[in-house]
Coordinates of C-alpha atoms in Angstrom, one line a residue:
X1 CA 165.4 284.1 -31.7
X2 CA 162.1 282.4 -32.5
X3 CA 159.8 282.3 -29.5
X4 CA 158.1 279.1 -28.2
X5 CA 154.7 280.5 -29.0
X6 CA 155.8 281.3 -32.6
X7 CA 156.9 277.7 -32.9
X8 CA 153.5 276.5 -31.6
X9 CA 151.4 278.6 -33.9
X10 CA 153.5 278.5 -37.0
X11 CA 155.2 275.1 -37.1
X12 CA 153.0 272.5 -35.3
X13 CA 150.8 270.5 -37.6
X14 CA 147.1 271.4 -37.9
X15 CA 146.0 268.4 -35.8
X16 CA 147.7 270.0 -32.8
X17 CA 145.8 273.3 -33.1
X18 CA 143.0 272.1 -30.9
X19 CA 145.5 272.5 -28.1
X20 CA 146.6 276.1 -28.8
X21 CA 144.9 277.5 -25.7
X22 CA 146.4 274.8 -23.5
X23 CA 149.8 275.1 -25.2
X24 CA 149.7 278.9 -24.9
X25 CA 149.0 278.6 -21.1
X26 CA 151.7 276.0 -20.8
X27 CA 154.4 278.1 -22.3
X28 CA 153.2 281.3 -20.5
X29 CA 153.7 279.4 -17.2
X30 CA 157.1 278.1 -18.4
X31 CA 158.0 281.7 -19.3
X32 CA 157.0 282.9 -15.9
X33 CA 159.3 280.4 -14.3
X34 CA 162.4 282.2 -15.5
X35 CA 162.4 280.4 -18.8
X36 CA 163.6 277.2 -17.3
X37 CA 162.2 275.1 -20.1
X38 CA 163.9 277.3 -22.7
X39 CA 167.4 276.3 -21.6
X40 CA 168.9 273.8 -24.0
X41 CA 169.9 271.4 -21.2
X42 CA 166.7 271.9 -19.1
X43 CA 169.0 272.7 -16.2
X44 CA 168.3 275.1 -13.3
X45 CA 170.1 278.4 -13.0
X46 CA 173.5 278.3 -11.2
X47 CA 172.2 280.5 -8.4
X48 CA 169.2 278.3 -7.7
X49 CA 169.4 276.3 -4.4
X50 CA 168.9 273.2 -6.5
X51 CA 172.3 273.6 -8.0
X52 CA 174.0 272.8 -4.6
X53 CA 175.7 269.6 -3.5
X54 CA 172.5 267.5 -3.9
X55 CA 171.8 268.9 -7.4
X56 CA 171.9 265.5 -9.1
X57 CA 169.1 264.2 -7.0
X58 CA 166.9 267.0 -8.0
X59 CA 166.9 265.5 -11.5
X60 CA 164.5 262.7 -10.6
X61 CA 164.1 261.7 -14.2
X62 CA 167.7 262.4 -15.1
X63 CA 168.8 265.2 -17.4
X64 CA 166.6 263.9 -20.3
X65 CA 163.5 263.1 -18.2
X66 CA 163.0 265.9 -15.6
X67 CA 160.8 268.9 -15.6
X68 CA 161.3 271.7 -13.1
X69 CA 157.7 272.9 -13.3
X70 CA 156.0 272.6 -10.0
X71 CA 152.5 273.9 -11.0
X72 CA 149.3 271.9 -11.2
X73 CA 150.4 270.7 -14.7
X74 CA 153.7 269.2 -13.4
X75 CA 152.7 265.6 -14.3
X76 CA 151.6 266.5 -17.8
X77 CA 154.7 268.0 -19.3
X78 CA 157.1 266.5 -22.0
X79 CA 160.6 265.5 -21.2
X80 CA 163.6 267.3 -22.5
X81 CA 164.2 264.3 -24.7
X82 CA 160.8 265.0 -26.4
X83 CA 161.6 268.6 -27.0
X84 CA 165.2 268.1 -28.1
X85 CA 164.3 265.2 -30.3
X86 CA 161.5 267.0 -32.3
X87 CA 158.7 264.9 -30.9
X88 CA 156.6 267.8 -29.4
X89 CA 153.9 267.9 -32.1
X90 CA 153.4 264.1 -31.8
X91 CA 153.4 264.4 -28.0
X92 CA 150.5 267.0 -28.1
X93 CA 148.5 264.8 -30.6
X94 CA 149.0 261.8 -28.3
X95 CA 147.9 263.9 -25.3
X96 CA 144.6 264.5 -27.0
X97 CA 144.1 260.7 -27.3
X98 CA 144.7 260.4 -23.6
X99 CA 142.5 263.4 -22.5
X100 CA 139.5 263.5 -24.9
X101 CA 136.5 261.2 -24.5
X102 CA 135.9 258.6 -27.1
X103 CA 132.4 258.5 -28.6
X104 CA 130.2 255.8 -30.1
X105 CA 130.2 257.2 -33.7
X106 CA 132.5 255.4 -36.1
X107 CA 136.1 256.4 -36.5
X108 CA 135.3 257.7 -40.0
X109 CA 132.9 260.2 -38.5
X110 CA 135.0 261.3 -35.6
X111 CA 138.7 261.2 -34.7
X112 CA 137.6 259.9 -31.3
X113 CA 135.1 257.4 -32.6
X114 CA 134.8 253.7 -32.0
X115 CA 133.8 253.4 -28.3
X116 CA 132.4 250.1 -27.2
X117 CA 130.5 247.8 -27.5
X118 CA 131.6 247.4 -23.9
X119 CA 133.9 249.7 -22.1
X120 CA 135.2 250.8 -18.7
X121 CA 135.7 254.6 -19.3
X122 CA 135.3 257.0 -22.2
X123 CA 138.8 258.5 -21.7
X124 CA 142.1 257.7 -20.0
X125 CA 141.8 261.0 -18.1
X126 CA 138.8 259.6 -16.2
X127 CA 141.2 257.2 -14.4
X128 CA 144.3 259.4 -14.2
X129 CA 143.2 262.8 -12.9
X130 CA 146.0 265.3 -13.7
X131 CA 147.9 262.3 -15.1
X132 CA 148.4 261.0 -11.5
X133 CA 147.1 258.4 -9.1
X134 CA 143.4 257.9 -8.9
X135 CA 141.4 259.6 -6.2
X136 CA 139.6 257.7 -3.4
X137 CA 135.9 257.4 -4.1
X138 CA 132.9 256.7 -1.8
X139 CA 130.7 255.3 -4.6
X140 CA 131.4 253.6 -7.8
X141 CA 130.6 255.8 -10.8
X142 CA 132.8 255.3 -13.8
X143 CA 131.8 258.7 -15.3
X144 CA 133.5 260.5 -12.4
X145 CA 136.8 262.1 -13.4
X146 CA 139.3 260.8 -10.9
X147 CA 137.6 257.4 -10.3
X148 CA 140.6 255.3 -11.2
X149 CA 139.1 252.2 -9.7
X150 CA 139.1 248.9 -11.5
X151 CA 137.1 246.0 -10.1
X152 CA 139.0 242.9 -9.1
X153 CA 136.5 240.0 -9.1
X154 CA 137.7 236.6 -8.1
X155 CA 136.7 233.3 -6.4
X156 CA 137.9 232.5 -2.9
X157 CA 141.3 231.3 -4.2
X158 CA 142.0 234.7 -5.8
X159 CA 141.4 233.3 -9.3
X160 CA 139.8 235.8 -11.7
X161 CA 136.3 235.1 -12.9
X162 CA 136.8 234.0 -16.5
X163 CA 133.3 235.0 -17.5
X164 CA 134.4 238.6 -16.9
X165 CA 137.3 240.4 -18.5
X166 CA 140.3 240.9 -16.2
X167 CA 139.2 244.5 -15.8
X168 CA 135.4 244.1 -15.6
X169 CA 133.4 246.4 -17.8
X170 CA 130.5 248.4 -16.3
X171 CA 129.4 250.3 -19.4
X172 CA 128.0 249.4 -22.8
X173 CA 126.7 250.8 -26.1
X174 CA 123.1 250.0 -27.1
X175 CA 121.7 247.4 -27.5
X176 CA 124.1 245.6 -25.3
X177 CA 124.1 245.4 -21.5
X178 CA 127.2 245.7 -19.3
X179 CA 128.6 242.6 -17.7
X180 CA 128.3 244.3 -14.3
X181 CA 125.6 246.9 -13.4
X182 CA 127.7 249.5 -11.7
X183 CA 124.7 251.2 -10.2
X184 CA 124.3 248.3 -7.8
X185 CA 128.0 248.3 -6.6
X186 CA 128.3 249.2 -2.9
X187 CA 131.5 250.7 -1.4
X188 CA 132.1 251.2 2.3
X189 CA 135.0 252.6 4.1
X190 CA 135.6 251.0 7.4
X191 CA 137.9 252.0 10.2
X192 CA 140.9 249.8 11.1
X193 CA 142.8 249.7 14.4
X194 CA 146.2 248.1 14.3
X195 CA 148.0 246.2 17.1
X196 CA 149.3 249.5 18.5
X197 CA 145.8 251.1 18.8
X198 CA 146.8 253.6 16.0
X199 CA 149.0 255.3 18.5
X200 CA 152.7 256.0 18.6
X201 CA 154.7 255.5 21.8
X202 CA 154.7 259.3 22.4
X203 CA 150.9 259.5 22.2
X204 CA 150.5 260.8 18.7
X205 CA 147.5 259.1 17.0
X206 CA 146.6 258.3 13.4
X207 CA 143.6 256.9 11.6
X208 CA 143.4 254.0 9.1
X209 CA 140.5 253.0 6.8
X210 CA 140.0 250.3 4.2
X211 CA 137.4 249.6 1.6
X212 CA 134.8 246.8 1.4
X213 CA 133.0 246.3 -1.9
X214 CA 130.0 244.2 -2.6
X215 CA 128.2 243.5 -5.8
X216 CA 124.8 241.8 -5.5
X217 CA 124.3 238.6 -7.5
X218 CA 121.6 240.2 -9.7
X219 CA 124.1 242.9 -10.9
X220 CA 126.0 240.3 -13.0
X221 CA 124.8 239.8 -16.6
X222 CA 127.0 236.8 -17.1
X223 CA 127.3 233.6 -15.1
X224 CA 130.0 233.5 -12.4
X225 CA 132.7 231.1 -13.7
X226 CA 136.4 230.4 -13.4
X227 CA 138.6 228.4 -15.7
X228 CA 141.5 226.4 -14.3
X229 CA 143.6 224.1 -16.3
X230 CA 141.2 224.4 -19.2
X231 CA 138.2 223.4 -17.1
X232 CA 135.4 225.9 -16.5
X233 CA 133.3 225.7 -13.4
X234 CA 130.5 227.7 -11.8
X235 CA 131.5 229.7 -8.8
X236 CA 128.9 229.9 -6.0
X237 CA 128.0 233.5 -5.4
X238 CA 129.0 233.3 -1.7
X239 CA 132.6 232.5 -2.9
X240 CA 132.9 235.6 -5.0
X241 CA 135.3 238.2 -3.8
X242 CA 135.5 241.9 -4.9
X243 CA 138.4 244.2 -4.4
X244 CA 139.5 247.6 -5.8
X245 CA 142.7 248.6 -7.5
X246 CA 143.3 252.3 -8.4
X247 CA 145.4 253.6 -11.2
X248 CA 148.9 254.9 -10.5
X249 CA 150.6 258.0 -11.9
X250 CA 151.9 257.5 -15.5
X251 CA 154.6 260.1 -15.7
X252 CA 158.1 258.7 -16.0
X253 CA 157.0 255.3 -17.3
X254 CA 159.3 255.7 -20.3
X255 CA 162.3 256.1 -17.9
X256 CA 161.4 252.9 -16.0
X257 CA 161.3 251.1 -19.3
X258 CA 164.9 252.2 -19.9
X259 CA 166.2 250.3 -16.9
X260 CA 168.2 247.4 -18.4
X261 CA 166.8 243.9 -18.1
X262 CA 169.9 242.6 -16.5
X263 CA 169.8 245.4 -13.9
X264 CA 166.3 244.2 -12.9
X265 CA 167.6 240.6 -12.6
X266 CA 170.5 241.8 -10.5
X267 CA 168.2 243.5 -8.1
X268 CA 166.1 240.3 -7.6
X269 CA 169.3 238.3 -7.1
X270 CA 170.6 240.8 -4.6
X271 CA 167.5 240.7 -2.6
X272 CA 167.3 236.9 -2.7
X273 CA 170.9 236.7 -1.3
X274 CA 169.9 239.0 1.5
X275 CA 167.1 236.6 2.4
X276 CA 164.2 238.8 1.2
X277 CA 161.1 236.7 0.5
X278 CA 160.4 237.1 -3.3
X279 CA 157.3 236.0 -5.2
X280 CA 158.2 232.5 -6.3
X281 CA 156.0 232.9 -9.3
X282 CA 158.6 235.3 -10.8
X283 CA 162.1 234.5 -9.4
X284 CA 163.9 231.7 -7.6
X285 CA 167.4 230.4 -7.2
X286 CA 169.0 233.3 -9.1
X287 CA 166.8 232.9 -12.2
X288 CA 163.5 234.1 -13.6
X289 CA 160.7 231.6 -13.2
X290 CA 158.6 233.4 -15.7
X291 CA 158.9 236.5 -17.9
X292 CA 156.5 238.5 -20.0
X293 CA 155.8 237.5 -23.6
X294 CA 153.2 238.1 -26.3
X295 CA 152.4 235.1 -28.5
X296 CA 149.2 236.7 -30.0
X297 CA 150.8 239.7 -31.7
X298 CA 154.4 238.9 -31.1
X299 CA 156.9 236.0 -31.4
X300 CA 156.9 235.0 -27.7
X301 CA 160.2 236.7 -26.9
X302 CA 160.6 236.9 -23.1
X303 CA 161.3 240.1 -21.1
X304 CA 161.1 240.8 -17.4
X305 CA 157.8 242.0 -15.9
X306 CA 158.0 245.6 -14.7
X307 CA 154.6 247.3 -14.7
X308 CA 151.3 247.2 -12.7
X309 CA 150.8 246.3 -9.1
X310 CA 150.5 242.6 -10.1
X311 CA 153.6 242.8 -12.4
X312 CA 151.4 241.7 -15.3
X313 CA 153.2 243.6 -18.0
X314 CA 156.7 243.8 -19.5
X315 CA 158.2 246.5 -21.8
X316 CA 156.2 249.7 -22.0
X317 CA 155.4 249.3 -25.7
X318 CA 153.2 246.4 -24.8
X319 CA 152.4 247.4 -21.2
X320 CA 149.5 249.0 -19.3
X321 CA 149.1 252.1 -21.5
X322 CA 149.4 250.4 -24.8
X323 CA 146.9 247.9 -23.5
X324 CA 144.5 250.3 -21.8
X325 CA 144.0 252.6 -24.8
X326 CA 142.5 249.5 -26.4
X327 CA 140.7 247.6 -23.7
X328 CA 139.4 250.5 -21.6
X329 CA 137.5 251.9 -24.6
X330 CA 137.4 248.8 -26.8
X331 CA 138.7 250.9 -29.7
X332 CA 140.4 248.6 -32.2
X333 CA 143.7 249.2 -33.9
X334 CA 145.6 247.4 -36.7
X335 CA 147.3 244.9 -34.3
X336 CA 144.1 244.4 -32.3
X337 CA 141.2 244.1 -34.7
X338 CA 139.1 242.4 -32.0
X339 CA 137.2 243.4 -28.9
X340 CA 138.2 243.1 -25.3
X341 CA 135.6 240.5 -24.6
X342 CA 134.9 237.1 -23.0
X343 CA 133.3 234.3 -25.0
X344 CA 130.9 233.8 -22.1
X345 CA 129.6 237.4 -22.5
X346 CA 129.3 237.0 -26.3
X347 CA 127.3 233.9 -25.9
X348 CA 124.9 235.5 -23.4
X349 CA 124.5 238.7 -25.4
X350 CA 123.9 236.8 -28.7
X351 CA 121.0 234.9 -27.1
X352 CA 119.5 237.9 -25.4
X353 CA 116.1 238.7 -27.1
X354 CA 116.4 242.4 -26.4
X355 CA 119.8 242.5 -28.0
X356 CA 118.6 240.5 -31.0
X357 CA 115.6 242.7 -31.5
X358 CA 117.7 245.9 -32.1
X359 CA 121.0 244.5 -33.4
X360 CA 120.3 244.8 -37.1
X361 CA 118.7 248.2 -36.6
X362 CA 121.8 249.6 -34.9
X363 CA 124.4 247.5 -36.8
X364 CA 123.0 246.9 -40.3
X365 CA 126.5 246.4 -41.7
X366 CA 126.8 243.2 -39.6
X367 CA 123.7 241.5 -41.0
X368 CA 126.0 239.1 -42.8
X369 CA 124.2 235.8 -42.5
X370 CA 120.6 236.6 -41.4
X371 CA 121.3 234.4 -38.3
X372 CA 121.1 237.2 -35.7
X373 CA 122.6 235.1 -32.9
X374 CA 125.6 234.1 -35.0
X375 CA 126.1 237.7 -36.3
X376 CA 126.0 239.1 -32.8
X377 CA 128.5 236.6 -31.5
X378 CA 130.9 237.1 -34.4
X379 CA 130.7 240.9 -34.2
X380 CA 131.5 240.8 -30.5
X381 CA 134.3 238.3 -30.6
X382 CA 135.9 239.0 -34.0
X383 CA 134.6 241.8 -36.3
X384 CA 135.2 241.0 -40.0
X385 CA 138.7 241.5 -41.2
X386 CA 137.3 244.1 -43.6
X387 CA 136.6 246.5 -40.7
X388 CA 139.0 249.4 -40.6
X389 CA 140.9 250.0 -37.4
X390 CA 139.2 252.5 -35.2
X391 CA 142.5 253.9 -34.1
X392 CA 145.0 254.5 -37.0
X393 CA 148.6 253.5 -36.7
X394 CA 149.6 257.2 -36.8
X395 CA 147.4 257.9 -33.8
X396 CA 148.8 255.0 -31.9
X397 CA 152.4 256.1 -32.5
X398 CA 151.4 259.6 -31.3
X399 CA 149.9 258.1 -28.2
X400 CA 153.1 256.2 -27.4
X401 CA 155.3 259.2 -28.0
X402 CA 153.2 260.9 -25.4
X403 CA 153.2 257.9 -23.1
X404 CA 157.0 257.5 -23.3
X405 CA 157.5 261.2 -23.2
X406 CA 156.0 262.3 -19.9
X407 CA 158.6 264.0 -17.6
X408 CA 159.1 263.4 -13.9
X409 CA 158.8 266.5 -11.7
X410 CA 162.2 267.5 -10.1
X411 CA 162.7 266.8 -6.4
X412 CA 162.1 269.8 -4.2
X413 CA 163.6 271.3 -1.1
X414 CA 166.4 268.8 -0.8
X415 CA 168.6 271.5 0.7
X416 CA 166.0 272.0 3.5
X417 CA 167.4 270.9 6.9
X418 CA 164.2 268.9 7.8
X419 CA 164.2 267.2 4.4
X420 CA 167.9 266.3 4.7
X421 CA 167.2 264.8 8.1
X422 CA 164.3 262.8 6.7
X423 CA 166.4 261.6 3.8
X424 CA 169.0 260.2 6.3
X425 CA 166.4 258.6 8.5
X426 CA 164.6 257.1 5.5
X427 CA 167.7 255.1 4.7
X428 CA 168.7 254.3 8.3
X429 CA 165.4 252.6 9.2
X430 CA 165.4 250.6 6.0
X431 CA 162.7 252.2 3.8
X432 CA 165.3 252.4 0.9
X433 CA 165.5 248.6 0.9
X434 CA 162.3 248.4 -1.1
X435 CA 162.1 252.0 -2.2
X436 CA 165.4 251.9 -3.9
X437 CA 166.4 255.5 -4.5
X438 CA 168.1 255.4 -7.9
X439 CA 168.8 253.4 -11.1
X440 CA 170.9 253.9 -14.2
X441 CA 169.3 253.5 -17.5
X442 CA 171.0 251.6 -20.3
X443 CA 171.3 252.3 -24.0
X444 CA 167.4 252.2 -24.1
X445 CA 167.2 250.2 -27.3
X446 CA 163.6 249.4 -26.2
X447 CA 161.6 246.4 -27.3
X448 CA 158.0 245.8 -28.2
X449 CA 156.7 242.3 -27.5
X450 CA 153.7 243.1 -29.8
X451 CA 156.2 243.8 -32.7
X452 CA 154.3 247.1 -33.6
X453 CA 157.5 249.0 -32.9
X454 CA 161.0 248.0 -33.9
X455 CA 163.7 247.7 -31.3
X456 CA 164.9 251.3 -30.6
X457 CA 162.3 252.7 -33.0
X458 CA 163.3 256.3 -33.8
X459 CA 159.6 257.2 -33.8
X460 CA 159.7 257.2 -30.0
X461 CA 161.9 259.2 -27.6
X462 CA 164.5 257.3 -25.5
X463 CA 166.5 257.9 -22.3
X464 CA 170.0 256.4 -22.6
X465 CA 172.5 256.5 -19.7
X466 CA 170.5 258.5 -17.2
X467 CA 170.6 258.4 -13.4
X468 CA 167.0 258.4 -12.3
X469 CA 165.5 258.5 -8.8
X470 CA 162.1 256.7 -8.8
X471 CA 162.4 255.2 -5.3
X472 CA 161.3 251.7 -6.2
X473 CA 163.1 248.4 -6.5
X474 CA 160.6 247.2 -9.2
X475 CA 160.0 244.1 -7.1
X476 CA 156.9 242.8 -5.5
X477 CA 156.5 242.6 -1.7
X478 CA 153.8 241.8 0.8
X479 CA 152.3 244.1 3.5
X480 CA 149.5 241.8 4.7
X481 CA 146.9 244.7 4.9
X482 CA 143.3 244.2 5.9
X483 CA 141.3 243.2 2.8
X484 CA 144.6 243.2 0.9
X485 CA 145.4 243.4 -2.8
X486 CA 144.7 240.3 -4.8
X487 CA 147.4 237.6 -4.1
X488 CA 148.9 239.9 -1.4
X489 CA 151.9 240.6 -3.7
X490 CA 152.3 244.2 -4.9
X491 CA 155.1 245.9 -6.9
X492 CA 156.8 248.7 -4.9
X493 CA 155.2 251.9 -6.2
X494 CA 157.6 254.7 -7.3
X495 CA 157.6 257.6 -4.9
X496 CA 158.9 260.2 -7.3
X497 CA 156.7 263.2 -7.8
X498 CA 154.0 262.1 -5.4
X499 CA 154.4 265.1 -3.1
X500 CA 152.8 267.2 -5.9
X501 CA 149.7 264.9 -6.0
X502 CA 147.4 267.3 -4.1
X503 CA 148.3 270.1 -6.4
X504 CA 148.1 268.1 -9.6
X505 CA 145.1 265.8 -8.9
X506 CA 143.2 267.3 -6.1
X507 CA 144.0 264.4 -3.7
X508 CA 147.0 262.9 -2.0
X509 CA 145.6 259.3 -1.7
X510 CA 148.2 256.5 -1.8
X511 CA 148.4 252.7 -1.9
X512 CA 146.8 250.4 -4.4
X513 CA 143.2 251.2 -3.4
X514 CA 143.6 254.8 -2.1
X515 CA 143.1 253.7 1.4
X516 CA 145.9 255.9 2.7
X517 CA 144.8 259.6 2.7
X518 CA 148.2 260.8 3.9
X519 CA 151.8 259.7 3.8
X520 CA 151.6 258.8 7.5
X521 CA 148.7 256.5 6.9
X522 CA 150.5 254.9 3.9
X523 CA 153.6 254.3 6.1
X524 CA 151.5 252.7 9.0
X525 CA 149.7 250.3 6.6
X526 CA 153.2 248.7 6.2
X527 CA 153.2 247.6 9.9
X528 CA 151.5 244.2 10.0
X529 CA 153.5 241.6 12.0
X530 CA 153.9 239.6 8.8
X531 CA 154.8 242.6 6.6
X532 CA 158.1 242.7 4.7
X533 CA 158.4 246.2 6.0
X534 CA 157.7 245.3 9.7
X535 CA 161.2 246.1 11.0
X536 CA 161.3 249.5 9.4
X537 CA 157.9 250.4 10.9
X538 CA 159.0 249.3 14.3
X539 CA 161.9 251.7 14.0
X540 CA 159.7 254.4 12.6
X541 CA 157.3 254.1 15.5
X542 CA 160.1 254.7 18.0
X543 CA 161.4 257.9 16.3
X544 CA 160.4 261.2 17.8
X545 CA 157.4 263.1 16.3
X546 CA 159.8 265.5 14.7
X547 CA 161.8 262.7 13.1
X548 CA 158.7 261.0 11.8
X549 CA 157.6 264.3 10.3
X550 CA 161.0 264.7 8.7
X551 CA 160.6 261.4 6.9
X552 CA 157.1 262.5 5.7
X553 CA 158.6 265.8 4.5
X554 CA 161.3 263.9 2.6
X555 CA 158.9 261.6 0.9
X556 CA 156.8 264.6 -0.2
X557 CA 160.0 266.3 -1.5
X558 CA 161.1 263.6 -3.8

């Protein structure tokens, strides 16, 4: 029988050879774990405790989407569907695009070329340490691995500043200046005391903290503007608000994409009938108010929103990852031969004497008219159609194989008595109302609103008819936290695999801005009197210390 290492060294394409050390270690680890990954069905041995009466729940990502690896690489592994479908080589090439830093040289000079002219990070791994949730930071430095923070800059009505991109850029390539000077950003972590004095009835205490972020006016390179109903107005500096949003774990996103559209709608309708307050911007009276569409690259076909805290993205093929690999780095591809840029920035930069003085020196190929202001503006907004994409179509397909192909770690210790108790209490006090335990995927004839991929494109792995356990209802709710997320509405974050966060990422921080350093803190941030989870938190408070700890153990186990 051919070994896995033989397969790696003899059959993977040359482009994957840069990963041989990592692949070798990966398969050695798998071999040390009783050859679990070598089993055709990726199942656990019959004598393993996970094969007991709760065995199905151990398969958090279903039979096609679960890995039983519990090491520090647990978030980084391919699904059984990737391995069984022959996608492993593409998966490893896509992994490189996620992990390696992009550089400023051209794509013809380097496979990771094309960074800039403005950017947020040089690699995806900067924001997703160990492929997981970003880590809490005490200062804003975008070069720090693990700083998954994105700035959220709005006016006093929570309207984004239109002079900045939705994810404001803090880095630039010469001769340009970043729209925001990140060296001037100040972050503070302040203590918060809730109405119960951060104390349970039995005397146990806990701590809560939250971030305050300030950016001085002189840190902005562009004017502070918003655009509403087509009208652009200047925002007084004292009306500017800054918040943080951290990245979430990206494993299992392909499985969430496989949840049928009509199942999502049924969940919204079910909650509406129960009297749950839903975001009226998305759903009302049994019908969608709005859905996701792409009219720039696509045909405007509508699909339900399902990704990001703000529910700003629809199907995975045009969602956060497909977007981020372009706008975080500003590396163009065939369907996006333009920069992630605002016209306001392009106007300011094109008139900047320092930029004009060096533009033709550094970008001689864009001396098209001799009018340096016009040439700078046109380069920033819309490079000439003759420019080759900086990311090839083949690279993008590999990236999406990887993105759809990340497995979910199996649940752990579900046969443990304390975990069983926590599972029961989790449901009894109502946590499962929002953190819905399981879904069933459909045929997974996935769509792409950008029309790069065909429906059910065989170039990508799929996950038909799987029972998955993400512990999310895919719906937005409100917690009314101090210095809350923009708009106050936040999609329920999947809980699957999060118990391995410390091992995989070096931190266990939770919630949208990493304010919760522990599961207990995350739970108690749900307790505001106006929170959608208030009744569950009241019940949680009145449990015994042992019962509260059992719920925490259960959450860490799934």
